[in-house]
CSV table of C-alpha atoms in Angstrom, one decimal:
chain,number,residue,atom,x,y,z
F,36,GLU,CA,-6.8,-24.7,-9.7
F,37,PRO,CA,-5.3,-22.0,-7.5
F,38,GLU,CA,-7.8,-19.3,-6.5
F,39,VAL,CA,-8.1,-16.1,-4.5
F,40,THR,CA,-10.2,-16.5,-1.4
F,41,GLN,CA,-11.9,-13.7,0.5
F,42,THR,CA,-13.5,-13.6,3.9
F,43,PRO,CA,-16.1,-12.7,5.0
F,44,SER,CA,-18.5,-13.1,2.1
F,45,HIS,CA,-20.8,-10.7,3.7
F,46,GLN,CA,-20.4,-8.3,6.7
F,47,VAL,CA,-22.9,-6.0,8.2
F,48,THR,CA,-21.5,-3.2,10.4
F,49,GLN,CA,-22.6,0.0,12.1
F,50,MET,CA,-21.4,3.3,10.9
F,51,GLY,CA,-18.2,4.3,12.6
F,52,GLN,CA,-17.0,0.8,13.2
F,53,GLU,CA,-13.8,-0.6,12.0
F,54,VAL,CA,-13.9,-3.4,9.4
F,55,ILE,CA,-11.2,-5.7,8.2
F,56,LEU,CA,-11.6,-7.6,4.9
F,57,ARG,CA,-9.3,-10.6,4.4
F,58,CYS,CA,-7.9,-12.1,1.2
F,59,VAL,CA,-5.6,-15.0,0.5
F,60,PRO,CA,-4.0,-14.3,-2.9
F,61,ILE,CA,-2.5,-17.0,-5.1
F,62,SER,CA,0.7,-18.1,-3.5
F,63,ASN,CA,3.2,-17.3,-6.3
F,64,HIS,CA,1.7,-14.0,-7.2
F,65,LEU,CA,3.6,-10.7,-6.5
F,66,TYR,CA,1.0,-8.0,-7.1
F,67,PHE,CA,-2.1,-7.5,-5.0
F,68,TYR,CA,-5.1,-5.3,-5.5
F,69,TRP,CA,-8.4,-4.2,-4.0
F,70,TYR,CA,-11.3,-3.0,-6.1
F,71,ARG,CA,-14.8,-2.2,-5.1
F,72,GLN,CA,-18.2,-2.0,-6.7
F,73,ILE,CA,-21.0,0.0,-5.2
F,74,LEU,CA,-24.4,-1.4,-6.2
F,75,GLY,CA,-25.3,-0.3,-9.7
F,76,GLN,CA,-22.0,1.4,-10.3
F,77,LYS,CA,-18.7,0.6,-12.0
F,78,VAL,CA,-15.9,-1.5,-10.5
F,79,GLU,CA,-13.4,1.0,-9.1
F,80,PHE,CA,-9.7,0.6,-8.4
F,81,LEU,CA,-8.8,1.2,-4.8
F,82,VAL,CA,-5.1,0.2,-4.3
F,83,SER,CA,-2.3,-2.0,-5.6
F,84,PHE,CA,0.4,-3.5,-3.4
F,85,TYR,CA,3.8,-4.8,-4.5
F,86,ASN,CA,7.0,-5.6,-2.7
F,87,ASN,CA,5.4,-4.9,0.7
F,88,GLU,CA,4.2,-1.4,-0.1
F,89,ILE,CA,1.5,0.4,-1.8
F,90,SER,CA,2.4,0.9,-5.5
F,91,GLU,CA,-0.6,3.0,-6.4
F,92,LYS,CA,-3.8,4.2,-4.8
F,93,SER,CA,-6.9,6.0,-6.1
F,94,GLU,CA,-8.6,9.1,-4.7
F,95,ILE,CA,-11.1,6.8,-3.0
F,96,PHE,CA,-8.3,5.3,-0.9
F,97,ASP,CA,-8.1,8.0,1.7
F,98,ASP,CA,-6.8,7.9,5.3
F,99,GLN,CA,-9.7,5.8,6.4
F,100,PHE,CA,-8.3,2.9,4.4
F,101,SER,CA,-5.2,0.8,4.9
F,102,VAL,CA,-3.8,-2.4,3.5
F,103,GLU,CA,-1.4,-4.9,5.0
F,104,ARG,CA,0.2,-8.2,4.2
F,105,PRO,CA,0.9,-9.3,7.7
F,106,ASP,CA,2.2,-12.8,7.3
F,107,GLY,CA,3.2,-13.4,3.7
F,108,SER,CA,-0.1,-15.0,2.8
F,109,ASN,CA,-3.0,-12.8,3.9
F,110,PHE,CA,-3.7,-9.4,2.3
F,111,THR,CA,-6.1,-7.3,4.3
F,112,LEU,CA,-8.1,-4.1,3.7
F,113,LYS,CA,-9.0,-2.1,6.8
F,114,ILE,CA,-11.6,0.6,6.9
F,115,ARG,CA,-11.1,2.5,10.2
F,116,SER,CA,-14.4,4.2,10.6
F,117,THR,CA,-17.0,3.0,8.2
F,118,LYS,CA,-19.4,5.4,6.5
F,119,LEU,CA,-22.7,4.6,4.8
F,120,GLU,CA,-21.1,5.2,1.4
F,121,ASP,CA,-18.6,2.5,2.1
F,122,SER,CA,-21.3,-0.1,1.5
F,123,ALA,CA,-20.1,-2.0,-1.6
F,124,MET,CA,-18.8,-5.3,-2.8
F,125,TYR,CA,-15.0,-5.4,-2.3
F,126,PHE,CA,-12.9,-7.5,-4.6
F,127,CYS,CA,-9.4,-8.7,-3.9
F,128,ALA,CA,-7.2,-9.7,-6.8
F,129,SER,CA,-3.7,-10.9,-7.4
F,130,SER,CA,-1.4,-11.3,-10.4
F,131,GLU,CA,1.9,-12.8,-11.3
F,132,ALA,CA,3.0,-9.7,-13.3
F,133,LEU,CA,1.6,-6.3,-14.2
F,134,PRO,CA,-1.8,-6.3,-15.9
F,135,GLY,CA,-0.4,-5.5,-19.4
F,136,ALA,CA,2.2,-8.2,-19.3
F,137,ASN,CA,1.8,-11.7,-20.8
F,138,THR,CA,1.4,-13.3,-17.4
F,139,GLY,CA,-0.4,-10.3,-15.9
F,140,GLU,CA,-3.9,-11.7,-15.6
F,141,LEU,CA,-5.7,-10.5,-12.5
F,142,PHE,CA,-7.3,-13.3,-10.6
F,143,PHE,CA,-10.2,-12.1,-8.5
F,144,GLY,CA,-11.9,-13.5,-5.4
F,145,GLU,CA,-15.6,-13.8,-5.1
F,146,GLY,CA,-15.9,-10.6,-3.2
F,147,SER,CA,-16.9,-9.4,0.3
F,148,ARG,CA,-20.1,-7.6,0.5
F,149,LEU,CA,-20.0,-4.8,3.1
F,150,THR,CA,-23.2,-3.3,4.4
F,151,VAL,CA,-22.9,-0.2,6.6
F,152,LEU,CA,-26.0,0.7,8.6
O,92,ALA,CA,-7.4,9.9,-19.2
O,93,GLN,CA,-8.5,6.4,-20.0
O,94,SER,CA,-12.2,5.5,-20.1
O,95,VAL,CA,-14.4,2.7,-21.3
O,96,THR,CA,-18.0,2.9,-22.6
O,97,GLN,CA,-20.1,-0.2,-22.9
O,98,LEU,CA,-22.8,0.7,-25.2
O,99,ASP,CA,-25.5,-1.6,-24.0
O,100,SER,CA,-26.5,-2.2,-20.3
O,101,HIS,CA,-28.5,-5.3,-21.3
O,102,VAL,CA,-28.3,-7.6,-24.4
O,103,SER,CA,-30.8,-10.4,-24.9
O,104,VAL,CA,-30.2,-13.2,-27.5
O,105,SER,CA,-31.7,-16.6,-28.2
O,106,GLU,CA,-29.7,-19.7,-27.5
O,107,GLY,CA,-27.7,-20.7,-30.6
O,108,THR,CA,-27.6,-17.1,-32.1
O,109,PRO,CA,-24.6,-14.8,-32.2
O,110,VAL,CA,-23.6,-12.6,-29.4
O,111,LEU,CA,-22.2,-9.0,-29.8
O,112,LEU,CA,-21.3,-6.9,-26.8
O,113,ARG,CA,-20.0,-3.5,-27.7
O,114,CYS,CA,-17.2,-1.6,-26.1
O,115,ASN,CA,-15.5,1.7,-27.0
O,116,TYR,CA,-12.5,3.0,-25.2
O,117,SER,CA,-10.6,6.2,-24.9
O,118,SER,CA,-6.8,6.2,-24.3
O,119,SER,CA,-4.0,8.6,-24.8
O,120,TYR,CA,-1.6,5.8,-25.7
O,121,SER,CA,-1.8,2.2,-26.9
O,122,PRO,CA,-3.8,0.5,-24.2
O,123,SER,CA,-4.1,-3.1,-23.0
O,124,LEU,CA,-7.8,-4.2,-23.2
O,125,PHE,CA,-9.6,-6.9,-21.4
O,126,TRP,CA,-13.0,-8.6,-21.2
O,127,TYR,CA,-14.0,-10.0,-17.8
O,128,VAL,CA,-17.1,-12.0,-17.0
O,129,GLN,CA,-19.0,-12.3,-13.7
O,130,HIS,CA,-21.5,-15.1,-13.2
O,131,PRO,CA,-24.0,-14.6,-10.4
O,132,ASN,CA,-22.4,-14.9,-7.0
O,133,LYS,CA,-19.0,-15.5,-8.5
O,134,GLY,CA,-15.8,-13.6,-8.9
O,135,LEU,CA,-14.6,-11.8,-11.9
O,136,GLN,CA,-13.0,-14.0,-14.5
O,137,LEU,CA,-10.8,-13.0,-17.4
O,138,LEU,CA,-12.2,-14.0,-20.8
O,139,LEU,CA,-9.5,-12.5,-23.0
O,140,LYS,CA,-7.0,-9.7,-23.3
O,141,TYR,CA,-5.3,-7.6,-26.0
O,142,THR,CA,-1.8,-6.4,-25.3
O,143,SER,CA,-0.6,-5.1,-28.7
O,144,ALA,CA,-0.1,-8.4,-30.4
O,145,ALA,CA,-2.7,-9.9,-32.8
O,146,THR,CA,-5.7,-7.6,-33.2
O,147,LEU,CA,-8.1,-10.6,-33.1
O,148,VAL,CA,-8.0,-12.1,-29.7
O,149,LYS,CA,-9.5,-15.5,-28.9
O,150,GLY,CA,-10.6,-16.2,-25.3
O,151,ILE,CA,-12.2,-18.9,-23.3
O,152,ASN,CA,-15.7,-20.4,-24.0
O,153,GLY,CA,-15.6,-19.5,-27.7
O,154,PHE,CA,-15.5,-15.8,-27.2
O,155,GLU,CA,-13.3,-13.5,-29.2
O,156,ALA,CA,-12.8,-9.8,-29.6
O,157,GLU,CA,-11.2,-7.6,-32.2
O,158,PHE,CA,-9.1,-4.5,-31.5
O,159,LYS,CA,-9.9,-1.7,-34.0
O,160,LYS,CA,-7.7,1.3,-33.3
O,161,SER,CA,-9.4,3.4,-36.0
O,162,GLU,CA,-12.8,2.9,-34.3
O,163,THR,CA,-11.4,2.8,-30.8
O,164,SER,CA,-13.5,-0.4,-30.3
O,165,PHE,CA,-13.0,-3.8,-28.7
O,166,HIS,CA,-16.3,-5.6,-29.3
O,167,LEU,CA,-16.8,-9.1,-27.8
O,168,THR,CA,-18.4,-11.7,-30.0
O,169,LYS,CA,-19.4,-15.4,-29.9
O,170,PRO,CA,-20.9,-17.2,-32.9
O,171,SER,CA,-23.5,-19.2,-30.9
O,172,ALA,CA,-24.8,-18.4,-27.5
O,173,HIS,CA,-25.2,-21.0,-24.8
O,174,MET,CA,-27.4,-20.8,-21.7
O,175,SER,CA,-24.3,-20.9,-19.6
O,176,ASP,CA,-23.1,-17.6,-21.1
O,177,ALA,CA,-25.7,-15.7,-19.2
O,178,ALA,CA,-23.7,-13.3,-17.0
O,179,GLU,CA,-22.4,-9.8,-16.7
O,180,TYR,CA,-19.5,-8.8,-19.0
O,181,PHE,CA,-17.1,-6.0,-18.3
O,182,CYS,CA,-14.8,-4.3,-20.8
O,183,VAL,CA,-11.7,-3.0,-19.1
O,184,VAL,CA,-8.8,-0.8,-20.2
O,185,SER,CA,-5.4,-0.4,-18.6
O,186,GLY,CA,-5.0,2.9,-16.7
O,187,ASN,CA,-2.4,5.6,-16.8
O,188,SER,CA,-0.2,3.6,-14.6
O,189,ASN,CA,0.8,0.0,-15.0
O,190,TYR,CA,-1.2,-1.1,-12.0
O,191,GLN,CA,-4.7,0.2,-12.5
O,192,LEU,CA,-7.6,-1.1,-14.6
O,193,ILE,CA,-10.4,1.1,-15.7
O,194,TRP,CA,-13.8,-0.7,-15.9
O,195,GLY,CA,-16.8,-0.2,-18.1
O,196,ALA,CA,-20.3,-0.2,-16.5
O,197,GLY,CA,-21.0,-3.8,-17.6
O,198,THR,CA,-23.4,-5.5,-20.0
O,199,LYS,CA,-25.8,-8.1,-18.7
O,200,LEU,CA,-26.2,-10.9,-21.3
O,201,ILE,CA,-29.5,-12.6,-21.2
O,202,ILE,CA,-30.0,-15.9,-23.1
O,203,LYS,CA,-33.5,-16.9,-24.1
O,204,PRO,CA,-34.2,-20.6,-24.5
C-alpha cells in the first residue's frame, strides 16, 4: 500500500539553526501539506502546496518557513532559524484531490519530531 | 470561522462494550467532517468522512458517525470495542478554504480488558 514517508523521525537542534524536514508523498498525489502538533496542543495547519506553488498558508507559516518540491518526488519544509517554540511533531500529508472531494483523503506520514534546545 | 470541540479528552470503556466519542463543530457553511485516528508512534489515518451525502457514514474497523446538522454534531460510535481500538481520535472539519483542515483537540480512547 502506498504511503507517505518522512525523515528524520526525530531531530534535535540548537536554537537559531536551520532545519530541513523531508517528505516523500504518494506518487500520484497532487496536493501536499504540512501540519504540526505542539505537545499537548491541537494539530495545526501550516501550508498547502499545489501545482508547484503554495496554495494556502496559515499565520504560523511566517518568513522563517519555506517549502519546496525540488525534484518531483520530495517535499521539504525548511525552518531557517529555529526557535524554542518550533519544537513540535511535524506531519506531512498528500492527497489526490482537495479534502472535501470524494478522493480527497489526506494520507499522513508518521511525523518528524523536532526538538529545539 | 470553523471550529471543532471534542467534548472528552479521555474515554475509557471495557472491551466488548460500545464506544461513543463526541464531537461538535461550528461552521458558517455546510462543512466536510472527518474522523482521524492516531495509534501510538504512528501517523494519522482517516477513519471516515462526511461530505454532504448520507448523514450516517460508515468507516473502517466498524466505526461509524452520524452528521446531525440541527445539533452541529458528528459523534463517532462503535458497537463493540476491541483492544486494538486504543488510540487517539481526532474530529476534523474543513476550513474556510478548500485546502485547510481544522482539528479538534483529540480524545484518547482507553480500552479496559
